[in-house]
Structures are given as C-alpha cells and as structure tokens.
Tab-separated table of C-alpha atoms in Angstrom:
chain	number	residue	atom	x	y	z
A	1	MET	CA	121.467	165.689	159.967
A	2	MET	CA	118.703	166.081	157.381
A	3	PHE	CA	120.986	168.218	155.167
A	4	LEU	CA	123.740	165.576	155.330
A	5	ALA	CA	121.290	162.819	154.350
A	6	MET	CA	120.022	164.929	151.438
A	7	MET	CA	123.571	165.599	150.198
A	8	MET	CA	124.409	161.878	150.305
A	9	THR	CA	121.271	161.104	148.277
A	10	ILE	CA	122.221	163.673	145.642
A	11	ALA	CA	125.767	162.316	145.383
A	12	ILE	CA	124.550	158.742	144.966
A	13	SER	CA	121.842	159.521	142.434
A	14	ALA	CA	124.203	161.637	140.318
A	15	SER	CA	127.081	159.172	140.255
A	16	ALA	CA	129.240	158.576	137.205
A	17	MET	CA	128.338	156.120	134.488
A	18	THR	CA	129.765	152.672	134.931
A	19	TYR	CA	132.666	151.768	132.640
A	20	THR	CA	130.358	149.502	130.597
A	21	GLN	CA	127.767	152.271	130.165
A	22	ALA	CA	130.419	154.845	129.250
A	23	ARG	CA	132.036	152.455	126.756
A	24	ASN	CA	128.711	151.687	125.036
A	25	GLU	CA	127.703	155.351	124.889
A	26	ALA	CA	131.170	156.374	123.626
A	27	LEU	CA	130.891	153.720	120.914
A	28	PHE	CA	127.430	154.866	119.814
A	29	LEU	CA	128.413	158.558	119.824
A	30	SER	CA	131.731	157.922	118.051
A	31	ASP	CA	130.045	155.737	115.445
A	32	LYS	CA	127.656	158.569	114.547
A	33	MET	CA	130.528	161.051	114.468
A	34	ALA	CA	132.456	158.730	112.127
A	35	TYR	CA	129.391	158.484	109.898
A	36	GLU	CA	128.564	162.184	109.728
A	37	LEU	CA	132.099	163.628	109.854
A	38	LYS	CA	133.621	160.920	107.619
A	39	LEU	CA	136.383	160.104	110.084
A	40	THR	CA	139.506	158.219	109.075
A	41	ASN	CA	140.366	155.040	110.998
A	42	SER	CA	142.912	156.826	113.202
A	43	GLN	CA	140.436	159.647	113.866
A	44	PHE	CA	137.749	157.115	114.820
A	45	ASP	CA	140.096	155.489	117.342
A	46	ALA	CA	141.056	158.861	118.844
A	47	VAL	CA	137.463	160.174	118.941
A	48	TYR	CA	136.341	157.001	120.721
A	49	GLU	CA	139.071	157.491	123.362
A	50	ILE	CA	138.190	161.159	123.835
A	51	ASN	CA	134.469	160.418	124.174
A	52	LEU	CA	135.090	157.564	126.611
A	53	ASP	CA	137.355	159.705	128.801
A	54	TYR	CA	134.746	162.473	128.873
A	55	LEU	CA	131.841	160.176	129.735
A	56	MET	CA	133.824	158.456	132.492
A	57	ALA	CA	134.785	161.843	133.982
A	58	VAL	CA	131.229	163.182	134.322
A	59	ASN	CA	130.117	162.632	137.906
A	60	ARG	CA	127.728	165.517	138.530
A	61	GLN	CA	125.377	167.688	136.524
A	62	THR	CA	127.930	170.522	136.656
A	63	ASP	CA	130.555	168.289	134.986
A	64	ILE	CA	128.556	168.245	131.734
A	65	SER	CA	130.082	171.592	130.716
A	66	GLY	CA	133.010	171.668	133.123
A	67	TYR	CA	136.710	170.903	132.832
A	68	SER	CA	136.198	167.477	131.218
A	69	TRP	CA	134.048	168.993	128.488
A	70	THR	CA	136.660	171.721	127.860
A	71	ARG	CA	139.359	169.054	127.655
A	72	ARG	CA	137.222	167.011	125.218
A	73	ASP	CA	136.713	170.059	123.007
A	74	ASN	CA	140.452	170.800	122.983
A	75	ASP	CA	141.287	167.191	122.121
A	76	MET	CA	138.723	167.169	119.305
A	77	ARG	CA	140.412	170.246	117.794
A	78	HIS	CA	143.617	168.216	117.531
A	79	VAL	CA	142.114	165.123	115.879
A	80	LEU	CA	139.525	166.660	113.538
A	81	SER	CA	140.334	168.632	110.405
A	82	ALA	CA	139.281	172.294	110.378
A	83	TYR	CA	136.209	171.459	108.279
A	84	GLN	CA	135.245	168.487	110.468
A	85	TYR	CA	135.654	170.580	113.612
A	86	ARG	CA	133.341	173.283	112.217
A	87	VAL	CA	130.669	170.646	111.510
A	88	PHE	CA	131.276	169.049	114.937
A	89	LYS	CA	130.868	172.404	116.688
A	90	THR	CA	127.620	173.243	114.891
A	91	THR	CA	126.104	169.800	115.489
A	92	SER	CA	124.757	170.232	119.007
A	93	TYR	CA	124.409	166.530	119.844
A	94	PHE	CA	128.122	166.035	119.064
A	95	TYR	CA	129.415	169.262	120.574
A	96	ARG	CA	127.315	168.938	123.751
A	97	PRO	CA	126.858	165.168	124.017
A	98	LEU	CA	125.215	165.122	127.458
A	99	SER	CA	122.405	167.015	129.097
A	100	TRP	CA	120.524	166.677	132.351
A	101	LYS	CA	116.749	166.286	132.167
A	102	ASN	CA	114.334	165.425	134.952
A	103	GLY	CA	117.079	164.124	137.227
A	104	ASN	CA	118.666	161.856	134.598
A	105	TRP	CA	121.636	161.955	132.281
A	106	TYR	CA	120.565	162.202	128.664
A	107	VAL	CA	122.816	161.315	125.721
A	108	ASN	CA	121.840	163.925	123.133
A	109	VAL	CA	122.781	161.948	120.012
A	110	TYR	CA	119.682	159.788	120.559
A	111	SER	CA	117.520	162.781	119.644
A	112	ASN	CA	118.759	162.405	116.053
A	113	TYR	CA	119.262	158.618	115.907
A	114	SER	CA	116.095	156.869	117.016
A	115	ASN	CA	117.319	153.367	116.126
A	116	HIS	CA	119.519	152.836	119.162
A	117	GLY	CA	120.866	149.543	117.874
A	118	LYS	CA	122.032	150.663	114.434
A	119	MET	CA	125.771	150.996	113.980
A	120	TYR	CA	127.360	152.299	110.777
A	121	HIS	CA	130.897	151.050	111.379
A	122	ALA	CA	132.855	148.216	112.892
A	123	ARG	CA	134.119	148.958	116.396
A	124	PRO	CA	137.245	151.125	116.631
A	125	ASN	CA	140.526	149.206	116.784
A	126	ASN	CA	140.975	150.108	120.459
A	127	TYR	CA	137.455	149.234	121.629
A	128	TYR	CA	138.591	146.282	123.755
A	129	SER	CA	142.030	147.568	124.737
A	130	TYR	CA	141.400	151.191	125.723
A	131	LYS	CA	140.267	151.549	129.334
A	132	GLY	CA	140.537	155.338	129.607
A	133	GLY	CA	143.100	157.771	130.903
A	134	ASN	CA	144.590	159.581	127.897
A	135	SER	CA	142.932	162.800	129.085
A	136	LYS	CA	145.285	162.677	132.090
A	137	LYS	CA	148.484	162.260	130.050
A	138	GLY	CA	149.077	165.901	129.265
A	139	HIS	CA	147.239	168.805	127.768
A	140	ASN	CA	148.401	168.155	124.189
A	141	TYR	CA	148.381	164.356	124.087
A	142	TYR	CA	146.384	164.229	120.844
A	143	ALA	CA	148.305	167.107	119.227
A	144	ASP	CA	151.393	164.894	119.073
A	145	ARG	CA	149.640	161.696	118.067
A	146	GLY	CA	149.830	162.033	114.282
A	147	VAL	CA	146.158	161.321	113.541
A	148	VAL	CA	145.494	160.948	109.791
A	149	LYS	CA	142.943	163.546	108.681
A	150	PRO	CA	140.980	163.665	105.418
A	151	ASN	CA	141.469	166.274	102.734
A	152	ASP	CA	139.864	169.365	104.247
A	153	HIS	CA	138.326	170.828	101.110
A	154	PRO	CA	134.666	170.028	100.417
A	155	SER	CA	134.482	168.479	96.961
A	156	ASN	CA	130.906	169.427	96.139
A	157	GLY	CA	127.994	171.550	97.240
A	158	ASN	CA	126.742	169.098	99.852
A	159	GLY	CA	129.751	169.629	102.115
A	160	SER	CA	131.320	166.202	101.674
A	161	PHE	CA	135.055	165.836	101.295
A	162	SER	CA	137.652	163.261	100.341
A	163	THR	CA	137.337	160.107	102.424
A	164	HIS	CA	140.715	158.509	101.762
A	165	GLY	CA	141.314	156.209	104.715
A	166	HIS	CA	137.688	156.509	105.820
A	167	VAL	CA	136.272	154.098	108.378
A	168	ASP	CA	134.728	151.009	106.791
A	169	ARG	CA	130.939	151.368	106.687
A	170	ILE	CA	128.796	148.411	107.673
A	171	PRO	CA	125.133	149.477	107.788
A	172	ASN	CA	122.831	147.118	109.674
A	173	SER	CA	125.710	144.798	110.470
A	174	PRO	CA	124.796	142.056	112.957
A	175	ALA	CA	128.109	142.697	114.752
A	176	GLY	CA	127.266	146.394	114.971
A	177	LEU	CA	123.787	145.676	116.259
A	178	MET	CA	125.181	143.455	118.983
A	179	ALA	CA	127.745	146.074	119.949
A	180	HIS	CA	125.080	148.386	121.336
A	181	SER	CA	122.057	146.618	122.704
A	182	GLY	CA	120.641	149.019	125.263
A	183	ASN	CA	122.700	148.387	128.402
A	184	ASN	CA	120.700	150.100	131.153
A	185	ARG	CA	119.273	152.745	128.827
A	186	ASN	CA	115.603	153.097	128.036
A	187	ASN	CA	114.294	154.056	124.605
A	188	ASN	CA	114.666	157.780	125.280
A	189	GLY	CA	118.423	157.690	125.864
A	190	HIS	CA	117.992	158.094	129.638
A	191	PHE	CA	119.739	155.842	132.097
A	192	GLY	CA	117.320	153.922	134.282
A	193	ASN	CA	119.634	153.913	137.284
A	194	ARG	CA	119.768	157.730	137.430
A	195	ARG	CA	117.387	159.706	139.621
C-alpha cells in the first residue's frame, strides 16, 4: 500500500508541462535558436513546432533523453542546414534543452539568457495555430516539408553566414516582452509546480 502511494506521488509530481507552459518555453527556446542560428522564417516555424512537440511529450525524468528527444534531434537535422546543425549540436542548452535538478524540470537555455522576458523576434507564424502533433505524423515529416535554409557557408571568421530570409529581429520589443512573462516559472528557469 505504501509503495503504491509513493508511486502515485512520483507520477503526479513528475507530470508533463501544461500546454501553456510548453508553448511559452518552446517560444523562448526557439527565439534564442533563431537568434543564434540565424534561422529563416520557415525554419523558425518548424523549430517552434519541433520544440513544442518535444516539451509536450516529456512526462518523466527519463523522457528528457528518451524517444521524444531522439525524434526532436532527427527533426532538427531535417530543418537546419549542416552548419546550423553543427552549432546546434555543440550548444548544450539547445541540444539538451531540459534537465532534471532537485526534483524539478529545468529549461537549460535560461543558464545563458538571464533576462527571461527578452525576445529577439516576433512570434513564429504558427504560434497561435499550432497545437502540437507533427511528431506523430511520420518519421520524416520535416524532411518533406521544404524548409528554406540559409546559405551554409560561413562568410567570415566569426562563423556567421548569409541570412537571406532571416527572421525579423525585434530586440526589446514590447510585444516580445509580453509574449514570455514568466508563466509558472521562477527566476531560475524551474517550474514552481514541480516537486
């Protein structure tokens, strides 16, 4: 009886993010990816969908690096250029966006972006319309999507590359600041409703 009660407590305390939490975290993470990886508009839309699907699929600590993470990585390979994917893979807070610390989910991108309200871009085109589910539509859904990728050759020594079709940048935009206002997250990136 005691074991059953303990298992129920673990399942409840390690429940999935709500849709609103997942959407806000996917937006924040995707915004930083668009900024650092210089995503095109179609890449930004796809990356937002991929991040949202991943965050909504994580129910337990073991899901952080499980099937949903593998699916996210595969989808990112299809939407990012070879150069962008290399940067993505070597940027730990993008490649491994979640960790588990002291009984709470932790969104790793907050370790590099301390201003949790700052957004660099307008919301992706599908922010209001996409509710999740593309990760269930087939293993190569994003391979066939025709995402526009930037020129994959760095143009100078700092690793930047052509940004034709790049997402519009709006630093310190009031709309961007309103888009991510905390929503159940404390200043460390932890979720208060996690135990």
